[in-house]
Amino acid sequence: MARRGLPSAQKDAGSSVSTLSHRPRAKNETMPETRSYSLPYARTQRASYGAILSQTMFLVAVAIGFLVVGSYVGAGPGDAEALGRGAAMGCTIAAVVLLFAQAFIGSLRTGGAGMAVLFVVALLLGLGLGPVLESFNVTGQADVVTKAAGTTGLVVVAAGAGGTLIAKDLSGWMKPISIILLVAVAVSWGMLIFGGGGGVAGDVVSLVIGAVSAVAIVIYFNFLRLQATEDDVVWLATGIFVAVVNIFMTMLNIFGD
């Protein structure tokens, strides 16, 4: 049976394909330009440790500024009266409630909401601290505040350096130490405002709170160096700030006996 011939258009296409695929390339002929496209990264690259550390400590410094302003107002600037014990304790309780809310609500740990919580907490703690600092000044113990601040600085620097130098990943301790730190805030401030920091028992409790807070700073700085991203900056700054304030409260209790 005779084979039918291919249509002319199909023949031309076939011959063109054959010609293109088998035609030798001229000496000066270049290959057709090709373009390559890269897919976007699946996740954001981790910023450098220095960048994350500087952002975190900047927020801690701003929070300490709010603490100082609150303390100044709470102490009664000029002829104004200092906040009463009830008002001071109310500010402290409100700050602790905000800290617990931040611990259990993820949206309050990052971004603008997280920073707002941090700064409001710092201001409220400052308002609660103001009358206490004023009482040291009135009773001629202004040097107690200076000693407490200086010792706090040394402890924080030592703990931060320790956390940075430890090679082992301590992130497994992050959650339990954060909860303990929140409880320590309430205990430490309650002792200071209600005068429960006297005696050997008070000193022991203060030392335990200070030690837990120092350990928390070690863990936070270890996490900063090994794992932290920019999404962790706000809640880490909050934790470090709370630990610093706890250590300061401990030193006030000890030096103020």
XYZ file of N, CA and C in Angstrom:
771
model
N 0.865 -1.198 0.000
C 0.000 0.000 0.000
C 0.889 1.231 0.000
N 0.541 2.204 -0.846
C 1.414 3.394 -0.958
C 1.239 4.286 0.253
N 2.342 4.813 0.695
C 2.292 5.741 1.847
C 1.927 7.121 1.372
N 1.058 7.742 2.143
C 0.657 9.105 1.792
C 1.770 10.091 2.159
N 1.952 11.061 1.384
C 2.965 12.083 1.697
C 2.486 13.030 2.768
N 3.387 13.553 3.476
C 3.055 14.519 4.525
C 2.602 15.821 3.909
N 1.737 16.532 4.594
C 1.356 17.850 4.092
C 2.580 18.741 3.996
N 2.497 19.653 3.081
C 3.671 20.508 2.834
C 4.077 21.299 4.060
N 3.088 21.817 4.834
C 3.434 22.617 6.023
C 4.141 21.773 7.040
N 3.657 20.498 7.209
C 4.284 19.600 8.181
C 5.680 19.238 7.728
N 5.841 19.057 6.401
C 7.173 18.771 5.880
C 8.130 19.910 6.164
N 7.639 21.139 5.915
C 8.499 22.302 6.150
C 8.890 22.404 7.604
N 7.908 22.133 8.508
C 8.223 22.206 9.943
C 9.230 21.165 10.317
N 9.030 19.946 9.783
C 9.958 18.869 10.101
C 11.341 19.155 9.594
N 11.414 19.670 8.386
C 12.738 19.978 7.845
C 13.399 21.100 8.596
N 12.574 22.071 9.072
C 13.146 23.184 9.836
C 13.715 22.693 11.140
N 12.971 21.804 11.822
C 13.459 21.258 13.082
C 14.741 20.501 12.861
N 14.733 19.702 11.792
C 15.931 18.918 11.499
C 17.107 19.807 11.194
N 16.836 20.881 10.468
C 17.919 21.798 10.111
C 18.476 22.484 11.333
N 17.568 22.924 12.247
C 18.012 23.632 13.449
C 18.779 22.728 14.379
N 18.346 21.456 14.464
C 18.973 20.559 15.420
C 20.293 20.007 14.931
N 20.475 19.940 13.625
C 21.682 19.311 13.109
C 22.612 20.287 12.406
N 22.145 21.521 12.223
C 22.983 22.487 11.521
C 24.197 22.830 12.363
N 25.409 22.760 11.832
C 26.605 23.128 12.601
C 26.623 24.620 12.906
N 27.126 24.964 14.108
C 27.161 26.359 14.524
C 28.342 27.054 13.883
N 28.106 28.258 13.391
C 29.193 29.035 12.781
C 30.234 29.375 13.827
N 31.409 29.680 13.361
C 32.532 29.908 14.270
C 32.285 31.072 15.215
N 31.757 32.179 14.667
C 31.553 33.387 15.477
C 30.135 33.501 16.025
N 29.367 32.466 15.846
C 27.969 32.513 16.293
C 27.889 32.274 17.797
N 27.116 33.072 18.473
C 26.953 32.939 19.923
C 25.661 32.219 20.233
N 25.653 31.583 21.395
C 24.452 30.890 21.834
C 23.365 31.893 22.186
N 22.127 31.524 22.035
C 21.036 32.434 22.417
C 21.133 32.797 23.897
N 20.761 34.024 24.192
C 20.822 34.506 25.578
C 19.799 33.776 26.432
N 20.247 33.312 27.558
C 19.340 32.645 28.493
C 19.245 33.450 29.770
N 18.112 33.397 30.418
C 17.897 34.124 31.656
C 17.604 33.135 32.769
N 18.150 33.413 33.926
C 17.880 32.552 35.077
C 17.150 33.351 36.136
N 16.249 32.715 36.792
C 15.441 33.370 37.817
C 15.625 32.625 39.128
N 15.859 33.367 40.191
C 16.049 32.735 41.499
C 14.799 32.920 42.336
N 14.449 31.906 43.076
C 13.287 31.972 43.953
C 13.617 32.768 45.197
N 12.658 33.474 45.778
C 12.926 34.193 47.030
C 13.231 33.225 48.153
N 13.951 33.719 49.151
C 14.283 32.872 50.293
C 13.019 32.450 51.015
N 13.024 31.245 51.520
C 11.852 30.744 52.241
C 11.718 31.393 53.607
N 12.820 31.885 54.170
C 12.756 32.520 55.489
C 13.748 33.677 55.543
N 13.510 34.589 56.444
C 14.386 35.735 56.596
C 15.714 35.308 57.194
N 16.792 35.826 56.627
C 18.099 35.485 57.145
C 18.298 36.109 58.519
N 18.992 35.409 59.378
C 19.243 35.879 60.736
C 20.238 37.026 60.712
N 19.893 38.112 61.398
C 20.800 39.252 61.480
C 22.004 38.884 62.334
N 23.030 39.706 62.264
C 24.245 39.427 63.024
C 23.986 39.579 64.519
N 24.822 38.916 65.306
C 24.686 38.994 66.764
C 24.830 40.432 67.241
N 25.778 41.164 66.653
C 25.982 42.552 67.061
C 24.755 43.410 66.822
N 24.093 43.206 65.675
C 22.901 43.993 65.364
C 21.762 43.675 66.327
N 21.551 42.395 66.584
C 20.473 41.998 67.498
C 20.765 42.472 68.915
N 22.025 42.352 69.337
C 22.404 42.799 70.681
C 22.190 44.294 70.840
N 22.601 45.078 69.840
C 22.460 46.532 69.944
C 20.990 46.940 69.985
N 20.147 46.289 69.191
C 18.717 46.600 69.218
C 18.104 46.258 70.573
N 18.483 45.108 71.110
C 17.936 44.673 72.397
C 18.345 45.617 73.514
N 19.622 45.936 73.586
C 20.105 46.782 74.671
C 19.623 48.223 74.529
N 19.355 48.654 73.295
C 18.770 49.985 73.109
C 17.390 50.043 73.757
N 16.583 49.006 73.533
C 15.259 48.968 74.155
C 15.357 48.893 75.674
N 16.343 48.144 76.180
C 16.550 48.077 77.631
C 16.898 49.459 78.173
N 17.755 50.189 77.463
C 18.147 51.528 77.901
C 16.954 52.482 77.907
N 16.124 52.406 76.867
C 14.928 53.258 76.823
C 13.983 52.908 77.969
N 13.827 51.617 78.240
C 12.967 51.187 79.348
C 13.489 51.715 80.681
N 14.801 51.686 80.870
C 15.383 52.227 82.099
C 15.111 53.725 82.187
N 15.113 54.409 81.038
C 14.753 55.824 81.033
C 13.333 56.048 81.521
N 12.393 55.223 81.062
C 11.010 55.312 81.549
C 10.946 54.999 83.042
N 11.749 54.051 83.498
C 11.788 53.715 84.926
C 12.247 54.916 85.747
N 13.265 55.611 85.264
C 13.787 56.787 85.971
C 12.736 57.891 86.021
N 12.070 58.131 84.891
C 11.022 59.159 84.862
C 9.899 58.803 85.832
N 9.470 57.556 85.822
C 8.429 57.129 86.750
C 8.852 57.272 88.196
N 10.115 56.949 88.487
C 10.621 57.079 89.858
C 10.632 58.533 90.304
N 11.001 59.414 89.379
C 11.037 60.847 89.700
C 9.638 61.363 90.024
N 8.664 60.961 89.212
C 7.282 61.397 89.449
C 6.733 60.753 90.719
N 7.016 59.476 90.917
C 6.511 58.775 92.091
C 7.082 59.283 93.396
N 8.301 59.821 93.338
C 8.935 60.344 94.550
C 8.394 61.705 94.953
N 7.594 62.332 94.078
C 7.046 63.641 94.389
C 8.034 64.753 94.114
N 8.205 65.150 92.861
C 9.177 66.200 92.534
C 8.775 67.540 93.126
N 9.764 68.308 93.545
C 9.480 69.625 94.110
C 8.698 69.530 95.405
N 7.604 70.283 95.461
C 6.761 70.290 96.660
C 5.660 69.233 96.608
N 5.623 68.470 95.549
C 4.580 67.446 95.423
C 4.844 66.292 96.379
N 3.776 65.665 96.817
C 3.912 64.523 97.714
C 4.192 63.244 96.925
N 4.929 62.361 97.564
C 5.203 61.068 96.938
C 3.932 60.227 96.912
N 3.887 59.284 95.999
C 2.743 58.373 95.951
C 2.619 57.608 97.265
N 1.385 57.360 97.676
C 1.166 56.567 98.873
C 1.483 55.101 98.622
N 1.536 54.331 99.703
C 1.871 52.911 99.587
C 0.857 52.172 98.722
N -0.418 52.499 98.893
C -1.452 51.833 98.104
C -1.312 52.114 96.617
N -1.069 53.391 96.268
C -0.911 53.753 94.859
C 0.333 53.104 94.268
N 1.415 53.083 95.054
C 2.656 52.468 94.578
C 2.460 50.978 94.325
N 1.776 50.308 95.242
C 1.536 48.880 95.072
C 0.596 48.627 93.897
N -0.381 49.532 93.703
C -1.284 49.394 92.564
C -0.540 49.475 91.237
N 0.405 50.406 91.141
C 1.221 50.522 89.924
C 2.045 49.258 89.702
N 2.596 48.732 90.789
C 3.409 47.514 90.682
C 2.563 46.326 90.235
N 1.375 46.185 90.818
C 0.492 45.074 90.438
C 0.095 45.187 88.970
N -0.212 46.411 88.524
C -0.576 46.614 87.121
C 0.574 46.215 86.198
N 1.798 46.547 86.599
C 2.969 46.179 85.796
C 3.133 44.664 85.726
N 2.951 43.991 86.862
C 3.087 42.526 86.890
C 2.001 41.868 86.036
N 0.781 42.400 86.085
C -0.309 41.863 85.257
C 0.037 41.990 83.773
N 0.583 43.139 83.380
C 0.990 43.328 81.986
C 2.084 42.344 81.586
N 3.017 42.093 82.484
C 4.098 41.148 82.187
C 3.557 39.734 81.997
N 2.614 39.333 82.847
C 2.014 38.007 82.687
C 1.207 37.931 81.389
N 0.506 39.023 81.047
C -0.247 39.044 79.791
C 0.695 38.900 78.601
N 1.817 39.582 78.660
C 2.795 39.483 77.577
C 3.366 38.070 77.460
N 3.524 37.405 78.608
C 4.089 36.056 78.600
C 3.174 35.049 77.918
N 1.857 35.293 77.948
C 0.913 34.311 77.416
C 0.211 34.761 76.138
N 0.421 36.000 75.711
C -0.191 36.502 74.471
C 0.932 36.853 73.500
N 1.044 36.072 72.449
C 2.165 36.224 71.527
C 2.250 37.591 70.876
N 1.110 38.208 70.555
C 1.119 39.500 69.872
C 1.680 40.622 70.737
N 1.758 40.401 72.052
C 2.296 41.422 72.958
C 3.801 41.270 73.171
N 4.410 40.317 72.482
C 5.845 40.091 72.656
C 6.683 40.647 71.510
N 6.047 41.123 70.455
C 6.790 41.612 69.298
C 6.212 42.931 68.800
N 6.995 43.612 67.975
C 6.513 44.811 67.301
C 6.166 45.956 68.230
N 5.314 46.845 67.712
C 4.933 48.031 68.469
C 4.186 47.717 69.745
N 3.329 46.697 69.710
C 2.583 46.321 70.917
C 3.529 45.852 72.013
N 4.531 45.067 71.642
C 5.503 44.592 72.628
C 6.301 45.727 73.240
N 6.709 46.682 72.398
C 7.461 47.829 72.921
C 6.585 48.691 73.826
N 5.319 48.847 73.458
C 4.409 49.626 74.299
C 4.266 48.986 75.674
N 4.114 47.660 75.707
C 4.020 46.956 76.989
C 5.291 47.164 77.804
N 6.445 47.036 77.164
C 7.716 47.210 77.867
C 7.817 48.588 78.496
N 7.501 49.626 77.745
C 7.672 50.987 78.250
C 6.625 51.339 79.311
N 5.401 50.847 79.142
C 4.372 51.083 80.163
C 4.738 50.365 81.456
N 5.226 49.134 81.340
C 5.672 48.390 82.523
C 6.795 49.140 83.230
N 7.746 49.644 82.469
C 8.866 50.383 83.062
C 8.374 51.633 83.790
N 7.426 52.341 83.179
C 6.893 53.549 83.812
C 6.142 53.210 85.093
N 5.323 52.162 85.059
C 4.564 51.761 86.248
C 5.485 51.299 87.377
N 6.506 50.514 87.028
C 7.459 50.086 88.057
C 8.198 51.282 88.639
N 8.495 52.262 87.801
C 9.136 53.473 88.300
C 8.249 54.235 89.270
N 6.960 54.331 88.948
C 6.027 55.000 89.858
C 5.963 54.279 91.197
N 6.002 52.943 91.158
C 6.008 52.183 92.408
C 7.310 52.309 93.163
N 8.405 52.509 92.434
C 9.722 52.603 93.065
C 9.990 53.976 93.663
N 9.370 55.010 93.100
C 9.644 56.376 93.538
C 9.514 56.610 95.035
N 8.389 56.229 95.665
C 8.256 56.443 97.110
C 9.309 55.702 97.926
N 9.734 54.538 97.450
C 10.759 53.767 98.161
C 12.087 54.510 98.133
N 12.464 54.998 96.962
C 13.717 55.748 96.853
C 13.665 57.030 97.681
N 12.510 57.660 97.715
C 12.365 58.878 98.513
C 12.518 58.576 99.997
N 12.047 57.414 100.429
C 12.188 57.055 101.845
C 13.658 56.868 102.218
N 14.452 56.329 101.310
C 15.890 56.212 101.571
C 16.523 57.590 101.687
N 16.079 58.513 100.856
C 16.629 59.865 100.884
C 16.248 60.583 102.166
N 14.994 60.422 102.596
C 14.514 61.098 103.803
C 15.232 60.588 105.044
N 15.521 59.296 105.079
C 16.169 58.697 106.254
C 17.696 58.774 106.201
N 18.215 59.548 105.266
C 19.664 59.723 105.187
C 20.415 58.527 104.638
N 19.755 57.708 103.828
C 20.405 56.530 103.246
C 20.516 56.644 101.723
N 20.782 57.851 101.256
C 20.886 58.046 99.810
C 22.009 57.210 99.205
N 23.050 56.941 100.012
C 24.164 56.136 99.500
C 23.742 54.696 99.210
N 22.648 54.238 99.846
C 22.156 52.882 99.593
C 21.751 52.737 98.126
N 21.086 53.759 97.595
C 20.651 53.724 96.198
C 21.854 53.678 95.270
N 22.876 54.468 95.592
C 24.092 54.485 94.769
C 24.791 53.130 94.787
N 24.922 52.551 95.983
C 25.559 51.231 96.092
C 24.762 50.167 95.340
N 23.440 50.222 95.482
C 22.591 49.236 94.805
C 22.721 49.343 93.293
N 22.742 50.580 92.780
C 22.862 50.775 91.332
C 24.214 50.287 90.821
N 25.285 50.622 91.549
C 26.618 50.194 91.133
C 26.779 48.680 91.143
N 26.297 48.057 92.207
C 26.399 46.596 92.302
C 25.558 45.914 91.233
N 24.395 46.474 90.965
C 23.544 45.923 89.905
C 24.259 45.948 88.561
N 24.915 47.070 88.274
C 25.659 47.171 87.019
C 26.730 46.103 86.891
N 27.469 45.872 87.973
C 28.527 44.852 87.945
C 27.956 43.452 87.727
N 26.865 43.145 88.428
C 26.253 41.818 88.295
C 25.732 41.602 86.874
N 25.097 42.615 86.316
C 24.536 42.490 84.969
C 25.639 42.292 83.929
N 26.713 43.061 84.046
C 27.832 42.915 83.101
C 28.442 41.517 83.197
N 28.646 41.039 84.434
C 29.234 39.708 84.624
C 28.317 38.616 84.075
N 27.015 38.720 84.365
C 26.069 37.704 83.887
C 25.950 37.731 82.366
N 25.910 38.929 81.788
C 25.831 39.037 80.333
C 27.056 38.464 79.650
N 28.232 38.746 80.213
C 29.466 38.192 79.650
C 29.482 36.672 79.762
N 29.010 36.159 80.898
C 28.959 34.713 81.077
C 28.053 34.044 80.061
N 26.879 34.625 79.844
C 25.961 34.054 78.865
C 26.509 34.089 77.454
N 27.253 35.134 77.139
C 27.846 35.250 75.808
C 28.958 34.234 75.591
N 29.726 33.952 76.637
C 30.885 33.069 76.506
C 30.526 31.587 76.577
N 29.405 31.254 77.203
C 29.024 29.842 77.325
C 28.639 29.294 75.953
N 29.316 28.244 75.529
C 29.071 27.677 74.196
C 27.824 26.800 74.158
N 27.467 26.197 75.278
C 26.317 25.295 75.315
C 25.016 26.067 75.141
N 24.083 25.492 74.402
C 22.778 26.104 74.191
C 21.923 25.936 75.445
N 21.531 27.055 76.051
C 20.749 27.033 77.289
C 19.277 27.367 77.057
N 18.836 27.348 75.802
C 17.474 27.784 75.498
C 16.403 26.906 76.143
N 16.752 25.674 76.512
C 15.782 24.811 77.169
C 15.322 25.339 78.515
N 16.123 26.207 79.113
C 15.777 26.797 80.413
C 15.005 28.106 80.265
N 14.757 28.536 79.030
C 14.172 29.850 78.804
C 12.781 29.990 79.427
N 11.891 29.044 79.151
C 10.514 29.163 79.641
C 10.420 29.087 81.160
N 11.027 28.083 81.816
C 10.904 28.039 83.281
C 11.522 29.245 83.973
N 12.663 29.721 83.470
C 13.312 30.853 84.136
C 12.494 32.122 83.950
N 11.785 32.242 82.819
C 10.952 33.424 82.591
C 9.773 33.458 83.560
N 9.153 32.296 83.799
C 8.040 32.234 84.751
C 8.529 32.549 86.165
N 9.653 31.962 86.548
C 10.214 32.221 87.880
C 10.547 33.695 88.038
N 11.028 34.310 86.960
C 11.386 35.728 87.008
C 10.165 36.596 87.274
N 9.031 36.256 86.664
C 7.810 37.023 86.893
C 7.355 36.909 88.345
N 7.424 35.708 88.894
C 7.064 35.528 90.307
C 8.020 36.317 91.195
N 9.292 36.319 90.829
C 10.290 37.047 91.620
C 10.017 38.540 91.633
N 9.479 39.068 90.534
C 9.132 40.496 90.492
C 8.135 40.830 91.587
N 7.056 40.051 91.657
C 6.017 40.314 92.650
C 6.554 40.191 94.071
N 7.344 39.152 94.329
C 7.884 38.934 95.677
C 8.848 40.049 96.061
N 9.744 40.395 95.154
C 10.754 41.404 95.448
C 10.129 42.759 95.743
N 9.174 43.158 94.896
C 8.547 44.461 95.109
C 7.640 44.457 96.334
N 6.984 43.343 96.595
C 6.169 43.259 97.798
C 6.999 43.408 99.056
N 8.169 42.770 99.072
C 9.067 42.886 100.223
C 9.531 44.318 100.413
N 9.842 44.979 99.295
C 10.384 46.332 99.390
C 9.328 47.330 99.849
N 8.124 47.244 99.262
C 7.084 48.221 99.574
C 6.480 47.992 100.954
N 6.292 46.727 101.334
C 5.673 46.427 102.617
C 6.684 46.179 103.726
N 7.962 46.382 103.433
C 8.979 46.291 104.471
C 9.260 44.897 104.945
N 9.134 43.913 104.072
C 9.384 42.536 104.479
C 10.791 42.063 104.192
N 11.687 43.008 103.900
C 13.037 42.602 103.518
C 14.024 42.576 104.652
N 13.583 42.824 105.873
C 14.506 42.850 106.991
C 14.797 41.478 107.548
N 15.885 41.384 108.295
C 16.228 40.127 108.942
C 16.935 39.163 108.019
N 17.367 38.055 108.625
C 18.115 37.047 107.870
C 17.248 36.418 106.788
N 15.993 36.109 107.131
C 15.098 35.480 106.157
C 14.885 36.384 104.945
N 14.701 37.671 105.213
C 14.520 38.618 104.112
C 15.742 38.699 103.223
N 16.922 38.689 103.848
C 18.162 38.729 103.063
C 18.318 37.480 102.200
N 17.954 36.335 102.758
C 18.068 35.082 101.998
C 17.139 35.106 100.786
N 15.890 35.544 101.006
C 14.937 35.620 99.897
C 15.435 36.594 98.832
N 15.967 37.724 99.274
C 16.494 38.709 98.330
C 17.647 38.138 97.518
N 18.537 37.409 98.192
C 19.669 36.806 97.490
C 19.204 35.770 96.472
N 18.189 34.987 96.838
C 17.659 33.986 95.902
C 17.066 34.671 94.673
N 16.302 35.733 94.908
C 15.701 36.470 93.790
C 16.786 37.072 92.903
N 17.805 37.657 93.535
C 18.901 38.226 92.760
C 19.647 37.173 91.963
N 19.860 36.010 92.575
C 20.572 34.925 91.885
C 19.765 34.414 90.694
N 18.458 34.229 90.886
C 17.599 33.772 89.785
C 17.617 34.783 88.643
N 17.579 36.060 88.984
C 17.593 37.106 87.959
C 18.916 37.124 87.207
N 20.017 36.914 87.925
C 21.325 36.859 87.266
C 21.411 35.661 86.322
N 20.886 34.520 86.760
C 20.861 33.328 85.898
C 20.007 33.592 84.657
N 18.901 34.311 84.836
C 18.048 34.647 83.692
C 18.818 35.476 82.669
N 19.621 36.423 83.136
C 20.416 37.241 82.214
C 21.423 36.379 81.465
N 22.040 35.428 82.166
C 22.971 34.498 81.507
C 22.265 33.765 80.369
N 21.078 33.248 80.637
C 20.332 32.483 79.630
C 19.893 33.377 78.474
N 19.421 34.590 78.786
C 18.987 35.503 77.728
C 20.141 35.863 76.795
N 21.306 36.157 77.354
C 22.447 36.524 76.512
C 22.968 35.321 75.731
N 22.875 34.137 76.310
C 23.248 32.928 75.583
C 22.328 32.725 74.379
N 21.038 32.933 74.592
C 20.064 32.808 73.502
C 20.292 33.890 72.450
N 20.619 35.100 72.905
C 20.910 36.196 71.982
C 22.026 35.823 71.016
N 23.076 35.238 71.535
C 24.242 34.928 70.698
C 23.993 33.737 69.776
N 23.259 32.735 70.252
C 23.154 31.486 69.502
C 21.930 31.392 68.588
N 20.807 31.959 68.996
C 19.573 31.681 68.258
C 18.718 32.888 67.919
N 18.856 33.975 68.617
C 17.900 35.076 68.509
C 17.854 35.678 67.106
N 16.654 36.049 66.692
C 16.445 36.800 65.459
C 15.842 38.154 65.840
N 15.593 38.977 64.843
C 15.030 40.296 65.124
C 13.617 40.204 65.708
N 12.938 39.084 65.482
C 11.603 38.899 66.065
C 11.661 38.674 67.576
N 12.831 38.347 68.097
C 12.983 38.064 69.528
C 13.444 39.277 70.333
N 13.733 40.369 69.653
C 14.370 41.513 70.313
C 13.514 42.070 71.447
N 12.222 42.281 71.193
C 11.375 42.975 72.175
C 11.204 42.154 73.445
N 10.851 40.879 73.296
C 10.618 40.089 74.516
C 11.917 39.807 75.260
N 13.031 39.705 74.547
C 14.315 39.552 75.237
C 14.666 40.819 76.008
N 14.415 41.974 75.401
C 14.663 43.240 76.094
C 13.801 43.347 77.347
N 12.553 42.892 77.254
C 11.671 42.918 78.423
C 12.205 42.022 79.530
N 12.629 40.811 79.166
C 13.169 39.890 80.169
C 14.426 40.417 80.830
N 15.332 40.976 80.033
C 16.572 41.521 80.597
C 16.266 42.700 81.509
N 15.347 43.567 81.077
C 14.983 44.723 81.903
C 14.405 44.283 83.243
N 13.490 43.328 83.210
C 12.882 42.842 84.457
C 13.942 42.234 85.369
N 14.875 41.482 84.793
C 15.944 40.882 85.597
C 16.822 41.960 86.229
N 17.137 43.001 85.470
C 17.952 44.106 86.003
C 17.242 44.774 87.172
N 15.945 45.041 87.002
C 15.178 45.682 88.078
C 15.117 44.780 89.305
N 14.946 43.481 89.096
C 14.933 42.541 90.221
C 16.242 42.578 91.004
N 17.353 42.590 90.277
C 18.661 42.639 90.947
C 18.801 43.942 91.727
N 18.332 45.038 91.153
C 18.385 46.327 91.851
C 17.545 46.289 93.125
N 16.364 45.680 93.048
C 15.524 45.547 94.237
C 16.216 44.710 95.311
N 16.879 43.658 94.866
C 17.613 42.805 95.806
C 18.689 43.601 96.530
N 19.424 44.393 95.793
C 20.500 45.184 96.396
C 19.957 46.249 97.347
N 18.813 46.832 96.998
C 18.196 47.794 97.915
C 17.798 47.117 99.219
N 17.242 45.915 99.116
C 16.858 45.178 100.325
C 18.065 44.845 101.192
N 19.159 44.453 100.550
C 20.351 44.049 101.301
C 21.059 45.250 101.917
N 21.326 46.274 101.099
C 22.064 47.436 101.600
C 21.213 48.320 102.502
N 19.887 48.186 102.397
C 19.019 49.050 103.189
C 18.708 48.527 104.571
N 19.243 47.373 104.954
C 18.977 46.815 106.297
C 19.635 47.664 107.376
